[in-house]
Amino acid sequence: DDFMAAAAFEATDHPEIPENGVEYDERLIARLNTQLKGVEFVDDGERWRVLKVSFDAEHDEPVCFYHDAKFGDKGTIDDCEYSAVDEVQGWIEEHRRRLKAKAARQAAELSEAVLPKKRRVISDDDFSSFAASIGDDDD
């Protein structure tokens, strides 16, 4: 039993390296796909859409594939450029900051806008009462 436990511990401590020679966390890639797939952002004046996140064995890190947002859901890997996930996340955060700043400016402009003054319309009866009250002061 001790031998089996030690073997099991050894297997988890040193997982088998895949055939391609690169080990990576598939759960991390799945989480990144959940967070980023379909997200649109603007960088350098162009709107992009994230297609997927994959592990790049050559660079030994997750990469994000993104394409021109004009393709919408029809974009394929052939339409994509790719960059490190942290770089794309930075672009997305910057895009969101710009959107929030724009919304705050628009809200400030609306709150500072000069609203037309309310006009009070006096009916003939109100005017007669008002005129009569002025006339009463002259007595």
mmCIF file of C-alpha atoms in Angstrom:
data_model
loop_
_atom_site.group_PDB
_atom_site.id
_atom_site.type_symbol
_atom_site.label_atom_id
_atom_site.label_comp_id
_atom_site.label_asym_id
_atom_site.label_seq_id
_atom_site.Cartn_x
_atom_site.Cartn_y
_atom_site.Cartn_z
ATOM 1 C CA ASP A 1 0.000 0.000 0.000
ATOM 2 C CA ASP A 2 2.802 2.427 0.804
ATOM 3 C CA PHE A 3 4.436 1.637 -2.536
ATOM 4 C CA MET A 4 1.158 2.337 -4.430
ATOM 5 C CA ALA A 5 0.623 5.604 -2.532
ATOM 6 C CA ALA A 6 4.178 6.702 -3.247
ATOM 7 C CA ALA A 7 3.749 5.849 -6.951
ATOM 8 C CA ALA A 8 0.490 7.801 -7.114
ATOM 9 C CA PHE A 9 2.117 10.770 -5.369
ATOM 10 C CA GLU A 10 5.097 10.589 -7.726
ATOM 11 C CA ALA A 11 2.742 10.607 -10.736
ATOM 12 C CA THR A 12 0.959 13.750 -9.537
ATOM 13 C CA ASP A 13 4.204 15.399 -8.489
ATOM 14 C CA HIS A 14 5.779 14.779 -11.917
ATOM 15 C CA PRO A 15 3.013 14.522 -14.491
ATOM 16 C CA GLU A 16 3.760 12.798 -17.749
ATOM 17 C CA ILE A 17 4.898 15.222 -20.427
ATOM 18 C CA PRO A 18 2.673 15.189 -23.526
ATOM 19 C CA GLU A 19 3.964 13.914 -26.873
ATOM 20 C CA ASN A 20 4.703 17.414 -28.154
ATOM 21 C CA GLY A 21 7.042 17.909 -25.182
ATOM 22 C CA VAL A 22 5.138 20.859 -23.716
ATOM 23 C CA GLU A 23 3.087 20.776 -20.572
ATOM 24 C CA TYR A 24 0.302 23.303 -19.978
ATOM 25 C CA ASP A 25 -2.834 23.748 -17.902
ATOM 26 C CA GLU A 26 -5.860 22.920 -20.050
ATOM 27 C CA ARG A 27 -8.162 24.309 -17.352
ATOM 28 C CA LEU A 28 -6.434 27.684 -17.625
ATOM 29 C CA ILE A 29 -6.963 27.709 -21.394
ATOM 30 C CA ALA A 30 -10.641 26.779 -20.891
ATOM 31 C CA ARG A 31 -11.093 29.606 -18.336
ATOM 32 C CA LEU A 32 -9.415 32.104 -20.658
ATOM 33 C CA ASN A 33 -11.689 31.019 -23.508
ATOM 34 C CA THR A 34 -14.722 31.499 -21.272
ATOM 35 C CA GLN A 35 -13.541 35.007 -20.358
ATOM 36 C CA LEU A 36 -12.325 36.197 -23.748
ATOM 37 C CA LYS A 37 -14.051 34.347 -26.590
ATOM 38 C CA GLY A 38 -16.307 36.784 -28.490
ATOM 39 C CA VAL A 39 -15.065 39.892 -26.655
ATOM 40 C CA GLU A 40 -14.665 42.903 -28.930
ATOM 41 C CA PHE A 41 -12.179 45.696 -28.408
ATOM 42 C CA VAL A 42 -10.693 48.622 -30.312
ATOM 43 C CA ASP A 43 -6.945 48.928 -30.711
ATOM 44 C CA ASP A 44 -5.201 51.451 -32.969
ATOM 45 C CA GLY A 45 -8.569 52.531 -34.351
ATOM 46 C CA GLU A 46 -9.597 49.039 -35.470
ATOM 47 C CA ARG A 47 -12.309 46.898 -33.892
ATOM 48 C CA TRP A 48 -11.238 43.316 -33.146
ATOM 49 C CA ARG A 49 -13.081 40.220 -31.909
ATOM 50 C CA VAL A 50 -11.480 37.359 -29.979
ATOM 51 C CA LEU A 51 -11.934 34.008 -31.712
ATOM 52 C CA LYS A 52 -10.237 31.762 -29.168
ATOM 53 C CA VAL A 53 -7.352 31.190 -26.794
ATOM 54 C CA SER A 54 -4.878 28.372 -27.399
ATOM 55 C CA PHE A 55 -1.581 27.292 -25.949
ATOM 56 C CA ASP A 56 1.371 28.161 -28.180
ATOM 57 C CA ALA A 57 4.097 25.556 -27.674
ATOM 58 C CA GLU A 58 6.644 27.641 -29.581
ATOM 59 C CA HIS A 59 6.281 30.578 -27.178
ATOM 60 C CA ASP A 60 5.359 28.368 -24.210
ATOM 61 C CA GLU A 61 2.359 30.550 -23.307
ATOM 62 C CA PRO A 62 -1.341 30.996 -24.048
ATOM 63 C CA VAL A 63 -2.073 33.141 -27.089
ATOM 64 C CA CYS A 64 -5.227 34.891 -28.153
ATOM 65 C CA PHE A 65 -6.453 34.648 -31.750
ATOM 66 C CA TYR A 66 -8.482 37.679 -32.865
ATOM 67 C CA HIS A 67 -9.873 38.924 -36.160
ATOM 68 C CA ASP A 68 -11.501 41.998 -37.639
ATOM 69 C CA ALA A 69 -14.854 42.379 -35.885
ATOM 70 C CA LYS A 70 -16.534 42.898 -39.268
ATOM 71 C CA PHE A 71 -16.413 39.111 -39.689
ATOM 72 C CA GLY A 72 -18.624 38.692 -36.601
ATOM 73 C CA ASP A 73 -19.248 35.033 -35.787
ATOM 74 C CA LYS A 74 -18.077 33.997 -39.253
ATOM 75 C CA GLY A 75 -14.387 34.735 -38.600
ATOM 76 C CA THR A 76 -12.027 31.762 -38.829
ATOM 77 C CA ILE A 77 -8.486 31.074 -37.710
ATOM 78 C CA ASP A 78 -7.357 32.020 -41.227
ATOM 79 C CA ASP A 79 -8.677 35.557 -40.627
ATOM 80 C CA CYS A 80 -6.816 35.932 -37.338
ATOM 81 C CA GLU A 81 -3.808 37.604 -35.896
ATOM 82 C CA TYR A 82 -2.521 36.444 -32.542
ATOM 83 C CA SER A 83 -0.814 37.914 -29.503
ATOM 84 C CA ALA A 84 -0.008 36.898 -25.955
ATOM 85 C CA VAL A 85 -3.114 36.710 -23.782
ATOM 86 C CA ASP A 86 -1.855 39.311 -21.313
ATOM 87 C CA GLU A 87 -1.276 41.769 -24.166
ATOM 88 C CA VAL A 88 -4.830 41.275 -25.502
ATOM 89 C CA GLN A 89 -6.250 41.564 -21.984
ATOM 90 C CA GLY A 90 -4.428 44.901 -21.685
ATOM 91 C CA TRP A 91 -5.989 46.124 -24.933
ATOM 92 C CA ILE A 92 -9.431 45.035 -23.725
ATOM 93 C CA GLU A 93 -8.971 46.831 -20.393
ATOM 94 C CA GLU A 94 -7.810 50.000 -22.153
ATOM 95 C CA HIS A 95 -10.836 49.808 -24.469
ATOM 96 C CA ARG A 96 -13.169 49.460 -21.462
ATOM 97 C CA ARG A 97 -11.485 52.417 -19.723
ATOM 98 C CA ARG A 98 -12.034 54.560 -22.820
ATOM 99 C CA LEU A 99 -15.704 53.507 -22.985
ATOM 100 C CA LYS A 100 -16.230 54.356 -19.299
ATOM 101 C CA ALA A 101 -14.519 57.729 -19.701
ATOM 102 C CA LYS A 102 -16.657 58.509 -22.746
ATOM 103 C CA ALA A 103 -19.844 57.558 -20.863
ATOM 104 C CA ALA A 104 -18.790 59.736 -17.905
ATOM 105 C CA ARG A 105 -18.133 62.707 -20.224
ATOM 106 C CA GLN A 106 -21.513 62.276 -21.884
ATOM 107 C CA ALA A 107 -23.253 62.062 -18.508
ATOM 108 C CA ALA A 108 -21.467 65.215 -17.354
ATOM 109 C CA GLU A 109 -22.455 67.032 -20.544
ATOM 110 C CA LEU A 110 -26.082 66.054 -20.025
ATOM 111 C CA SER A 111 -26.114 67.178 -16.405
ATOM 112 C CA GLU A 112 -24.511 70.503 -17.360
ATOM 113 C CA ALA A 113 -26.854 71.125 -20.268
ATOM 114 C CA VAL A 114 -29.074 74.137 -19.824
ATOM 115 C CA LEU A 115 -32.596 72.943 -19.418
ATOM 116 C CA PRO A 116 -35.341 75.217 -20.703
ATOM 117 C CA LYS A 117 -37.109 77.162 -17.964
ATOM 118 C CA LYS A 118 -40.595 76.074 -17.157
ATOM 119 C CA ARG A 119 -43.200 78.499 -18.315
ATOM 120 C CA ARG A 120 -46.176 79.092 -16.169
ATOM 121 C CA VAL A 121 -49.363 79.628 -18.052
ATOM 122 C CA ILE A 122 -51.915 81.686 -16.207
ATOM 123 C CA SER A 123 -55.506 81.075 -17.030
ATOM 124 C CA ASP A 124 -57.978 83.936 -17.370
ATOM 125 C CA ASP A 125 -59.474 83.026 -13.992
ATOM 126 C CA ASP A 126 -56.048 83.068 -12.332
ATOM 127 C CA PHE A 127 -55.274 86.419 -13.966
ATOM 128 C CA SER A 128 -58.597 87.863 -12.799
ATOM 129 C CA SER A 129 -57.919 86.705 -9.240
ATOM 130 C CA PHE A 130 -54.402 88.117 -9.407
ATOM 131 C CA ALA A 131 -55.596 91.444 -10.814
ATOM 132 C CA ALA A 132 -58.354 91.639 -8.216
ATOM 133 C CA SER A 133 -55.833 91.030 -5.426
ATOM 134 C CA ILE A 134 -53.673 93.877 -6.727
ATOM 135 C CA GLY A 135 -56.679 96.106 -6.963
ATOM 136 C CA ASP A 136 -57.583 95.330 -3.351
ATOM 137 C CA ASP A 137 -54.231 96.733 -2.198
ATOM 138 C CA ASP A 138 -54.996 100.147 -3.742
ATOM 139 C CA ASP A 139 -58.086 100.695 -1.551
#
